[in-house]
Amino acid sequence: MDREARRRLEEYRRNEAGPIENTLIDEFAAGEFDRKELIRRAGIFGVSASVIGTLLGALGEAPLAFAGTEAAKAGGRIRVGIIPPPAHGLDPYTYMDQGALETGGIAGEFLTRATQSLTLLPELATSWKPNADASKWTFKLRPNVKFQNGGTMGADDVVATFKRLVGDPASQAQSAFKGVLSPDGVKKVDDVTIEFDLESPTASFPYLTSSTTYQAIILPAGYQPGTFEKTPQATGAFKLTSYTPGNGAKYDRFAGWWGGTAPLDGVDVTYYSDDAAVTAALLGGQIDLIGQIQFATGRPLFGNPNVQIFSAHGATHREVPMRVDLHNPLRDHRVRQAIALTLDRPAIIKTLFNNLSDIGNDSPFAPVYPSTDKSVPQRHKDLRKAKQLMAAAGYPHGFSITLTTEMTGEIPQLAQIIQRSVKAIGIKMNLQILTATAYFAGTQTGPPSGWGNTPWLNAPMNITDWGHRAVPNVYLVSAFESKGVWNAAHYSNKRLDALAKSYVGAVALKDQRKYEKQMQLILLNDTPVIIPYFYNYLAAGNKKVKGYQADALGEIYLSKTSLA
Amino acid sequence: MGRFLLKRFGLAIVTLVLLSIIAFAAAQLLPGNVGRNVLGGFATQQSVDLFNHQHGVYGPVYSQYGRWIGHLLHGNLGTSLEYNVPVSGLIGPALRNSFKLALLAFILCIPVSIVGGVIAALRQGRPTDRIITVSGLSLTAVPEFVTAIVLIVVFGVALKWLPVTAQAPPGSSVFVQVKYLLLPALALTMVLFGYIARMARAGTIEALDADYTRTAVLKGLSKRTVLRKHVLRNALLPTIAVVATQVGYLIGGLIVIEKLFNYPGIGLRIYTAAQNKDFTMLETGVLIVGIVYLVATLIADLLYSLLNPRIRYGAAE
């Protein structure tokens, strides 16, 4: 063991590290997780690269190695196809659709950025540190960062951005911060220091400040709603210079970017509303990159020698909630289990995604999360057991039920697969496939049962699309906790509620896994929701595109991208 | 003639009023709540209610209709609920784009179709007639999205001769714009050829059999003169009416073509507005396409009455 490294580590533990950092070091020394996970977790708690290097040296690991970046060819404008176009304005805190987050994300930056492996990288914050129970977080901001309108970014701007995210009724990030942060909890310490005083301990809080909260683009304190598309005022490598709703957008390289000079001169975005059109545009050489593709509609791109597919594992999934509170057979958990047991999940992901997907186990704990305990048995297709459960529940000959869902992506095909699968246990399933507009129409609060009258929160059984999150907290709090705002199954389990609260506040990975495993087992038994898969986020480009990586949420990050 | 024009104009106004009511009522029938649709399924109820109030989507339907019409009469097309920008800034360029595509399609389609129809009539019953008639019918029977995809795959993807996106880069010359619009215009030509050629063929055959043509031939006029002065002038009357009815389709009905070629025309704008419950954009778009359609029909009626005096005399009686 390197004596000097050990001395520096002890010094760090004594003088700088708090209980959270020391727990992290102890866990790693005890072999609770590997080197890769240490680097990821150290990122969450804001431990600097030099301390990680010291820790690795002290514990006999090889030192940190940083990959050299491929020499990028400078110049050129990349042509990007985005589908679908932003559904409304471009004020970052109002983003709720793919087109808007991709469009704004090209120009905007966050305090931290989440990578494909869920590691957090410093962006507009250089470091962050929790107090002893992770209920208070202090962020140091990067000095001398310029906004594209000429101003200098400081603590006032970050405070204003987060107060707006948390407190503005039009903010689409409120669900992410609900129960975690209130406007009063965002405080300026000095010009380059921010403190977040949380409503409850949240060990994963830095993720909420990252690119996975895609609304959290840092804007000037004096930002006026409706001006994002008119005046360049973000901090990213490219500034938005023109925007035509539904048609396209143009970006030029921002000379004052804190990160230096981006290889590309600019970005030309064209919006598409048809999958065939955007696929043909890439194959016909009219665009270089498509921000998001689907396997089902972009098949000509797969296996094409002139196309490269960018893939990112994530937690994007479809939920099939079954109402537990109605007077129908779904009220019995054995019936819900039986339905889940009819699904041939490997065949489903092969059909729908050509295997570019992870299999789900009817809980929101995607395999991509380090806290997911993989020792919990995977649910497989088992028709014999399913029939036994149906008979035990008093439905040996099945029953009729309606599955309501939306015309989004592969969801109609999934609905048909479920319809065919449950036929094997005698269930006659009627499909009601609505437009997304009709599916999400109506109220979400109030009578008759607290979730208003919208189909997606009140149908006996449905399928809803859920986007990627770097940590599963939002899924737990909103879709599984009793009275959760998006709890479409109307499920309630006090034990799960308590475990979810413990999980969100747990600092040590072993504690997170302990709570997570218990929640997985409860959800497998109760089966309020079926989650058949977590599919990969896919993008596609021609062979000229270099240095691009897909993001699990679909952010298009081009500051290191170049054209060959 | 003045009375004829006045009558046609009056009918156009009544049609427009009815159209505005139908467009508004149809928009109300679309499922979903405007605020919920714009802000999404995961938006809080509070932000949905706030949005609806801020954008005037409240109160009885008739008062909403009144506000909309009132603004229209003052030249205010309203603000797009979806993009929160003036509708005029979105409809104007879209209408211009649709006109460009329609114009090129007409330039390609009408001469070819009329010449094809006249040749088929002059060669009635012969192989040339059969080839033109069967080809035209076949092309008309193939759905436009199939024709468009075949053109995209062959000329855009495989041969890479023409761009598959119809929108030329900003500031492009007329030549470049034509190059970008060629594939969708070809797709439209293929769709319309059979229909227009068939009308031209039928009109020509009827005119060739008419007494005035026989008289002209017996007078000793050359075949060319008979064809130009007597046959074509009469044969093309029904074709003009057919062409006029296609104007509305070409300006506002090219949703599939505009989607496939990613062309920001008014058809695509209206379709997106209907999808996203963008009332102001949808109602204004439908009304503008209606106006275009009425103007085209009015011009066709005028041409028809100029070429065929019986029409205006009939109207005046």
XYZ file of C-alpha atoms in Angstrom, chain A:
564
model
C 0.000 0.000 0.000
C 1.275 3.460 -0.885
C 2.198 5.044 2.468
C 1.998 8.604 1.147
C -1.426 7.979 -0.372
C -2.638 6.474 2.874
C -1.415 9.496 4.823
C -3.228 11.864 2.473
C -6.387 9.767 2.698
C -6.327 9.828 6.506
C -5.774 13.554 6.387
C -8.772 13.940 4.074
C -10.944 11.797 6.351
C -9.899 13.782 9.378
C -10.082 17.313 8.001
C -12.495 17.404 5.067
C -14.680 14.340 4.797
C -18.056 14.282 6.491
C -20.008 11.190 7.537
C -21.244 10.603 3.981
C -17.790 10.640 2.412
C -16.436 8.400 5.199
C -19.310 5.938 4.661
C -18.426 5.884 0.987
C -14.766 5.132 1.734
C -15.648 2.454 4.282
C -18.073 0.788 1.884
C -15.486 0.667 -0.872
C -12.784 -0.650 1.481
C -15.225 -3.359 2.635
C -15.836 -4.434 -0.976
C -19.498 -3.330 -1.068
C -19.042 -2.048 -4.606
C -16.423 -1.939 -7.311
C -14.116 0.758 -8.616
C -16.573 1.923 -11.290
C -19.327 2.346 -8.727
C -16.926 4.176 -6.389
C -16.245 6.738 -9.104
C -19.984 7.136 -9.786
C -20.925 7.511 -6.138
C -18.012 9.828 -5.441
C -19.406 11.990 -8.209
C -22.814 12.176 -6.503
C -21.269 13.364 -3.260
C -18.980 15.817 -4.960
C -15.710 14.088 -4.062
C -12.992 15.528 -6.282
C -10.966 13.500 -8.749
C -7.786 14.032 -6.708
C -9.407 12.565 -3.595
C -10.684 9.589 -5.587
C -7.150 9.089 -6.914
C -5.774 9.228 -3.372
C -8.378 6.758 -2.180
C -7.601 4.313 -4.983
C -3.870 4.586 -4.310
C -4.306 4.120 -0.576
C -6.371 0.992 -1.101
C -3.972 -0.531 -3.592
C -6.008 0.166 -6.724
C -4.562 1.390 -10.013
C -4.657 5.183 -10.208
C -7.328 7.053 -12.116
C -6.721 7.264 -15.829
C -8.389 9.870 -17.991
C -9.076 8.974 -21.583
C -7.518 11.358 -24.049
C -10.090 12.938 -26.302
C -9.892 12.033 -29.949
C -8.450 14.899 -31.948
C -11.550 16.472 -33.438
C -11.602 18.046 -36.866
C -12.616 21.657 -36.475
C -15.273 23.368 -38.539
C -18.469 22.539 -40.333
C -22.090 22.670 -39.347
C -23.845 19.527 -38.250
C -27.375 18.957 -39.577
C -29.595 17.424 -36.943
C -33.092 16.013 -37.381
C -35.344 16.287 -34.352
C -38.626 14.387 -34.188
C -41.148 15.534 -33.111
C -40.879 19.365 -33.073
C -41.182 21.154 -29.728
C -44.835 21.055 -28.754
C -44.928 24.613 -27.428
C -42.575 27.450 -26.418
C -38.907 27.055 -25.482
C -38.807 28.398 -21.914
C -36.554 25.742 -20.336
C -38.493 25.402 -17.077
C -41.617 24.445 -19.070
C -40.067 21.593 -21.063
C -42.139 18.464 -21.075
C -41.607 16.991 -24.515
C -38.731 15.454 -26.424
C -38.518 18.131 -29.122
C -38.203 20.940 -26.590
C -35.623 19.282 -24.362
C -33.475 18.402 -27.376
C -33.765 21.912 -28.830
C -33.023 23.719 -25.568
C -30.356 21.258 -24.487
C -28.113 22.104 -27.452
C -27.689 25.641 -26.078
C -28.197 25.121 -22.362
C -26.138 23.780 -19.480
C -26.790 22.503 -15.973
C -25.008 22.554 -12.643
C -23.972 18.946 -13.257
C -24.237 16.553 -16.185
C -25.164 12.887 -15.918
C -23.267 10.538 -18.193
C -24.415 7.270 -19.766
C -23.073 5.360 -16.745
C -25.026 7.712 -14.424
C -21.801 9.336 -13.237
C -22.163 13.035 -12.463
C -19.718 15.431 -14.079
C -19.208 19.028 -12.977
C -20.643 21.512 -15.451
C -21.617 24.943 -14.124
C -20.888 23.723 -10.590
C -17.344 22.630 -9.859
C -18.014 20.801 -6.608
C -20.849 19.913 -4.238
C -20.963 18.583 -0.724
C -23.723 17.352 1.613
C -24.066 17.777 5.360
C -24.103 14.740 7.641
C -27.580 13.454 6.709
C -27.762 14.776 3.126
C -30.465 17.274 4.025
C -28.351 20.279 3.065
C -26.158 20.543 -0.015
C -23.578 23.197 -0.818
C -22.615 23.798 -4.450
C -19.572 25.771 -5.593
C -20.125 27.443 -8.959
C -17.668 27.616 -11.816
C -16.190 31.121 -11.865
C -16.080 33.373 -14.951
C -18.855 31.609 -16.853
C -20.398 33.926 -19.442
C -23.990 33.939 -20.546
C -24.487 34.211 -24.292
C -25.980 37.677 -23.743
C -22.693 38.900 -22.262
C -23.465 38.691 -18.526
C -21.458 36.691 -16.018
C -23.115 33.763 -14.284
C -23.235 33.943 -10.512
C -25.121 32.683 -7.484
C -28.054 35.071 -8.071
C -28.707 33.488 -11.457
C -28.649 29.956 -10.074
C -30.900 30.903 -7.162
C -33.409 32.544 -9.544
C -33.327 29.513 -11.847
C -34.046 27.050 -9.048
C -36.681 29.198 -7.368
C -38.479 29.319 -10.726
C -38.116 25.561 -11.213
C -39.506 24.808 -7.794
C -42.046 27.590 -7.361
C -43.404 28.713 -10.734
C -46.799 27.098 -11.477
C -45.758 26.671 -15.112
C -42.620 24.727 -14.156
C -42.619 21.144 -15.352
C -39.896 20.213 -12.860
C -42.149 20.496 -9.829
C -42.782 16.763 -9.689
C -39.039 16.096 -9.488
C -38.589 18.496 -6.559
C -41.867 17.724 -4.760
C -41.175 16.960 -1.105
C -37.481 17.619 -1.628
C -36.970 21.316 -2.200
C -39.091 24.418 -1.738
C -38.309 27.938 -3.053
C -37.223 29.029 0.436
C -34.673 26.243 0.516
C -32.589 27.797 -2.291
C -30.064 30.177 -0.748
C -27.118 32.227 -1.899
C -24.082 31.911 0.388
C -21.736 34.099 -1.656
C -21.271 34.961 -5.324
C -20.087 31.471 -6.198
C -21.723 29.350 -3.507
C -25.295 28.040 -3.299
C -26.944 26.129 -0.524
C -29.936 23.852 -0.990
C -31.745 23.275 2.286
C -33.917 20.247 1.572
C -37.301 19.352 3.003
C -36.130 15.794 3.583
C -32.730 14.064 3.351
C -32.041 13.112 -0.250
C -28.765 11.355 -0.972
C -29.272 11.587 -4.731
C -30.079 15.319 -4.757
C -27.209 16.306 -7.121
C -28.992 14.325 -9.848
C -31.890 16.732 -9.572
C -29.536 19.550 -10.526
C -28.191 17.610 -13.493
C -29.125 17.248 -17.142
C -31.624 14.547 -16.155
C -33.813 17.359 -14.838
C -33.839 18.762 -18.354
C -35.751 21.877 -17.262
C -32.841 22.918 -14.998
C -30.917 24.899 -17.639
C -29.234 27.795 -15.830
C -30.592 31.162 -16.994
C -29.852 34.769 -16.025
C -31.634 36.079 -12.931
C -33.553 38.569 -15.064
C -34.816 35.956 -17.512
C -38.141 36.895 -19.088
C -40.480 34.051 -20.111
C -40.868 33.725 -23.853
C -37.417 35.120 -24.688
C -35.321 31.934 -24.901
C -35.932 31.613 -28.641
C -35.424 35.321 -29.287
C -32.227 36.164 -27.384
C -29.271 33.832 -26.802
C -28.925 33.726 -22.999
C -27.768 30.274 -21.962
C -24.150 29.287 -21.257
C -23.532 26.376 -23.652
C -21.080 25.893 -26.499
C -23.742 26.863 -29.051
C -26.126 29.787 -29.019
C -29.587 29.663 -30.550
C -29.667 32.248 -33.332
C -32.939 31.467 -35.066
C -35.997 29.389 -34.342
C -39.071 28.763 -36.464
C -41.725 26.749 -34.621
C -42.305 23.424 -36.299
C -39.661 24.045 -38.991
C -36.185 24.308 -37.545
C -33.533 26.106 -35.509
C -30.020 27.383 -36.049
C -27.160 27.643 -33.599
C -23.740 29.242 -33.912
C -20.646 28.485 -31.883
C -20.488 30.656 -28.728
C -17.073 32.303 -28.662
C -17.291 33.015 -24.935
C -17.938 29.434 -23.835
C -16.100 28.577 -20.627
C -15.133 25.170 -22.036
C -13.018 26.613 -24.865
C -13.816 26.243 -28.543
C -16.260 23.610 -29.716
C -15.107 21.812 -32.882
C -18.272 22.565 -34.879
C -19.027 26.003 -36.330
C -22.722 25.513 -35.738
C -25.785 23.335 -35.715
C -28.724 23.333 -38.133
C -31.806 21.630 -36.774
C -34.715 20.514 -38.927
C -37.897 19.338 -37.262
C -39.704 16.282 -38.555
C -43.111 14.938 -37.723
C -42.860 11.686 -39.612
C -40.484 8.794 -38.890
C -40.223 7.782 -42.551
C -39.267 11.336 -43.531
C -36.459 11.659 -40.987
C -35.156 8.177 -41.806
C -35.108 9.012 -45.525
C -33.379 12.318 -44.796
C -30.486 10.555 -43.030
C -30.229 7.869 -45.696
C -30.523 10.475 -48.457
C -27.677 12.531 -46.968
C -29.715 15.587 -45.996
C -29.016 15.353 -42.275
C -26.096 13.987 -40.281
C -27.767 12.995 -37.040
C -31.223 12.039 -35.752
C -31.771 12.916 -32.106
C -34.039 9.974 -31.414
C -35.056 6.905 -33.377
C -37.328 3.985 -32.619
C -36.497 0.457 -33.690
C -40.056 -0.167 -34.886
C -40.143 2.802 -37.263
C -36.472 3.190 -38.154
C -35.664 -0.345 -39.276
C -33.877 0.702 -42.521
C -31.222 2.380 -40.341
C -30.311 -0.781 -38.457
C -27.627 -2.808 -40.173
C -27.039 -0.115 -42.786
C -23.254 0.173 -43.311
C -23.478 3.944 -43.740
C -25.253 4.526 -40.447
C -24.017 4.361 -36.871
C -26.497 3.693 -34.085
C -25.885 5.393 -30.730
C -27.443 3.524 -27.827
C -27.781 4.311 -24.128
C -29.199 2.065 -21.426
C -31.729 3.875 -19.327
C -34.838 3.615 -17.222
C -37.327 4.652 -19.926
C -40.199 2.227 -19.597
C -43.884 1.463 -20.027
C -46.051 0.927 -17.017
C -49.133 -1.272 -17.064
C -51.019 -0.249 -13.904
C -53.998 -2.336 -12.769
C -56.517 -0.636 -10.505
C -56.481 -2.321 -7.111
C -59.518 -0.463 -5.777
C -62.286 -1.309 -8.250
C -64.871 -4.024 -7.815
C -63.515 -6.241 -10.561
C -61.135 -9.248 -10.645
C -58.048 -7.001 -10.797
C -58.667 -6.203 -7.140
C -57.190 -9.624 -6.303
C -53.389 -9.589 -6.353
C -53.365 -13.215 -7.577
C -55.161 -12.140 -10.745
C -52.641 -9.352 -11.292
C -49.790 -11.810 -10.760
C -51.398 -14.223 -13.227
C -51.587 -11.543 -15.907
C -47.908 -10.678 -15.368
C -46.998 -14.364 -15.630
C -48.481 -14.662 -19.140
C -45.913 -12.336 -20.679
C -42.940 -13.736 -22.569
C -40.632 -10.808 -21.889
C -37.544 -11.922 -23.878
C -39.781 -12.416 -26.924
C -41.392 -9.008 -26.373
C -38.106 -7.118 -26.321
C -36.855 -9.086 -29.317
C -39.982 -8.182 -31.286
C -40.309 -4.571 -30.250
C -36.675 -3.516 -29.791
C -34.451 -6.119 -31.444
C -33.127 -6.751 -27.909
C -31.994 -3.138 -27.443
C -33.741 -3.167 -24.091
C -33.470 -4.519 -20.552
C -36.114 -6.890 -19.186
C -38.323 -5.440 -16.473
C -39.357 -7.183 -13.277
C -42.546 -5.259 -12.476
C -40.849 -2.637 -10.335
C -39.344 0.723 -11.333
C -35.862 -0.458 -10.354
C -34.188 -0.666 -13.734
C -31.057 -2.809 -14.117
C -29.157 0.380 -14.957
C -29.478 1.609 -11.342
C -26.576 0.547 -9.105
C -28.998 0.249 -6.199
C -31.045 -2.430 -7.978
C -30.561 -5.747 -6.212
C -30.110 -8.278 -8.993
C -30.576 -11.248 -6.671
C -34.360 -10.811 -6.747
C -35.734 -13.551 -9.042
C -36.822 -12.409 -12.477
C -40.479 -13.048 -13.292
C -40.821 -15.423 -16.259
C -43.721 -16.632 -18.363
C -45.418 -19.449 -16.451
C -48.883 -20.292 -17.757
C -49.384 -23.264 -15.410
C -48.834 -21.085 -12.360
C -50.930 -18.299 -13.884
C -53.880 -20.675 -14.361
C -53.506 -21.937 -10.790
C -53.601 -18.365 -9.493
C -56.681 -17.575 -11.561
C -58.444 -20.661 -10.222
C -57.448 -19.838 -6.644
C -58.810 -16.328 -7.102
C -62.110 -17.772 -8.332
C -61.723 -17.038 -12.032
C -60.780 -20.393 -13.618
C -62.531 -19.436 -16.848
C -61.255 -15.890 -16.995
C -63.208 -12.655 -17.358
C -63.480 -9.584 -19.597
C -61.519 -6.397 -19.036
C -60.634 -3.275 -21.036
C -57.077 -2.071 -21.455
C -56.896 1.645 -22.235
C -53.789 3.207 -23.713
C -52.315 5.820 -26.035
C -51.025 5.842 -29.599
C -47.405 6.478 -28.702
C -44.381 4.604 -30.040
C -44.662 0.835 -29.755
C -47.399 0.977 -27.071
C -50.261 -0.191 -29.368
C -48.185 -3.257 -30.314
C -47.472 -3.947 -26.640
C -51.200 -3.709 -25.934
C -51.893 -6.293 -28.630
C -49.192 -8.587 -27.227
C -50.749 -8.373 -23.755
C -54.201 -8.992 -25.251
C -52.960 -12.158 -26.980
C -50.982 -13.311 -23.922
C -53.829 -13.124 -21.398
C -56.105 -15.061 -23.738
C -54.179 -18.153 -22.605
C -55.703 -17.819 -19.114
C -59.190 -17.059 -20.378
C -59.121 -13.279 -20.108
C -60.956 -11.511 -22.908
C -59.227 -8.178 -23.174
C -60.745 -5.288 -25.125
C -58.351 -2.606 -26.276
C -59.184 1.065 -26.183
C -56.332 2.854 -27.943
C -56.687 6.636 -27.720
C -54.676 9.504 -29.108
C -52.243 10.864 -26.537
C -54.473 13.934 -26.336
C -57.538 11.933 -25.368
C -55.571 9.632 -23.077
C -54.230 12.485 -20.954
C -57.421 14.563 -21.179
C -59.476 15.479 -18.130
C -58.587 16.334 -14.559
C -55.921 14.627 -12.474
C -57.125 15.606 -9.035
C -60.462 15.531 -7.233
C -63.479 13.236 -7.534
C -64.383 10.472 -7.950
C -61.419 8.874 -6.171
C -58.818 11.603 -5.848
C -57.204 11.311 -9.279
C -59.817 13.263 -11.247
C -61.337 11.741 -14.371
C -58.422 11.443 -16.795
C -58.244 8.000 -18.461
C -54.567 7.491 -17.752
C -55.060 7.648 -13.981
C -58.492 6.067 -13.774
C -58.933 3.299 -16.362
C -59.124 -0.225 -14.865
C -55.946 -1.150 -16.692
C -53.746 0.947 -18.937
C -50.286 1.482 -20.423
C -48.398 4.745 -19.933
C -44.990 5.904 -21.173
C -42.448 6.977 -18.558
C -39.174 8.740 -19.327
C -35.720 8.042 -17.965
C -34.634 9.277 -14.546
C -31.119 8.988 -13.150
C -32.567 7.780 -9.853
C -35.958 6.077 -9.370
C -37.205 8.537 -6.745
C -39.866 10.200 -8.920
C -41.319 6.851 -9.945
C -41.510 5.751 -6.324
C -42.973 8.928 -4.932
C -45.411 9.634 -7.766
C -46.515 6.246 -9.078
C -46.172 3.808 -6.174
C -46.541 5.694 -2.900
C -50.051 5.891 -1.434
C -51.858 8.885 -2.916
C -48.946 9.515 -5.298
C -50.004 12.053 -7.934
C -49.526 9.571 -10.793
C -50.457 6.414 -8.910
C -52.624 5.025 -11.716
C -53.142 1.686 -9.926
C -54.468 3.563 -6.847
C -52.132 1.282 -4.937
C -51.478 1.781 -1.253
C -49.026 -0.072 0.964
C -47.796 1.595 4.157
C -44.748 -0.662 4.335
C -43.724 0.326 0.809
C -44.253 4.007 1.626
C -41.904 3.726 4.609
C -39.307 1.811 2.614
C -39.435 4.366 -0.199
C -38.791 7.166 2.262
C -35.850 5.281 3.770
C -34.502 4.504 0.297
C -34.581 8.138 -0.839
C -32.714 9.273 2.284
C -30.211 6.384 2.423
C -26.612 7.369 1.873
C -24.866 4.001 1.853
C -25.359 1.828 -1.214
C -25.854 -1.255 0.921
C -28.734 0.474 2.694
C -30.284 1.532 -0.600
C -30.050 -2.050 -1.849
C -31.529 -3.368 1.392
C -34.610 -1.131 1.075
C -34.812 -1.583 -2.671
C -34.839 -5.386 -2.406
C -37.694 -5.287 0.074
C -39.662 -2.972 -2.195
C -39.031 -5.221 -5.202
C -40.366 -8.230 -3.287
C -43.453 -6.330 -2.120
C -44.183 -5.152 -5.660
C -43.682 -8.640 -7.093
C -46.188 -9.980 -4.608
C -48.753 -7.184 -4.951
C -48.133 -6.527 -8.663
C -50.043 -3.247 -8.892
C -48.076 -2.529 -12.046
C -46.420 -4.556 -14.789
C -43.184 -3.119 -16.158
C -42.161 -5.445 -18.984
C -39.009 -3.639 -20.140
C -36.703 -0.635 -19.906
C -35.722 0.224 -23.446
C -32.522 1.822 -24.658
C -32.462 5.361 -25.912
C -31.375 5.273 -29.569
C -29.994 7.912 -31.896
C -28.536 7.499 -35.391
C -25.948 9.335 -37.437
C -23.945 8.995 -40.600
C -20.316 7.896 -40.469
C -19.037 11.469 -40.563
C -20.276 12.159 -37.032
C -17.473 11.766 -34.465
C -17.442 12.100 -30.703
C -21.187 11.830 -30.181
C -22.816 9.773 -27.441
C -26.502 9.071 -26.942
C -28.014 10.283 -23.717
C -30.582 8.184 -21.876
C -32.963 11.144 -21.765
C -32.296 12.306 -25.292
C -30.253 15.418 -24.599
C -28.210 16.327 -27.701
C -24.811 17.347 -26.353
C -22.612 18.520 -29.221
C -19.778 20.463 -27.590
C -17.313 17.627 -28.258
C -18.830 16.414 -31.520
C -17.182 16.947 -34.878
C -17.629 16.001 -38.511
C -15.006 13.877 -40.293
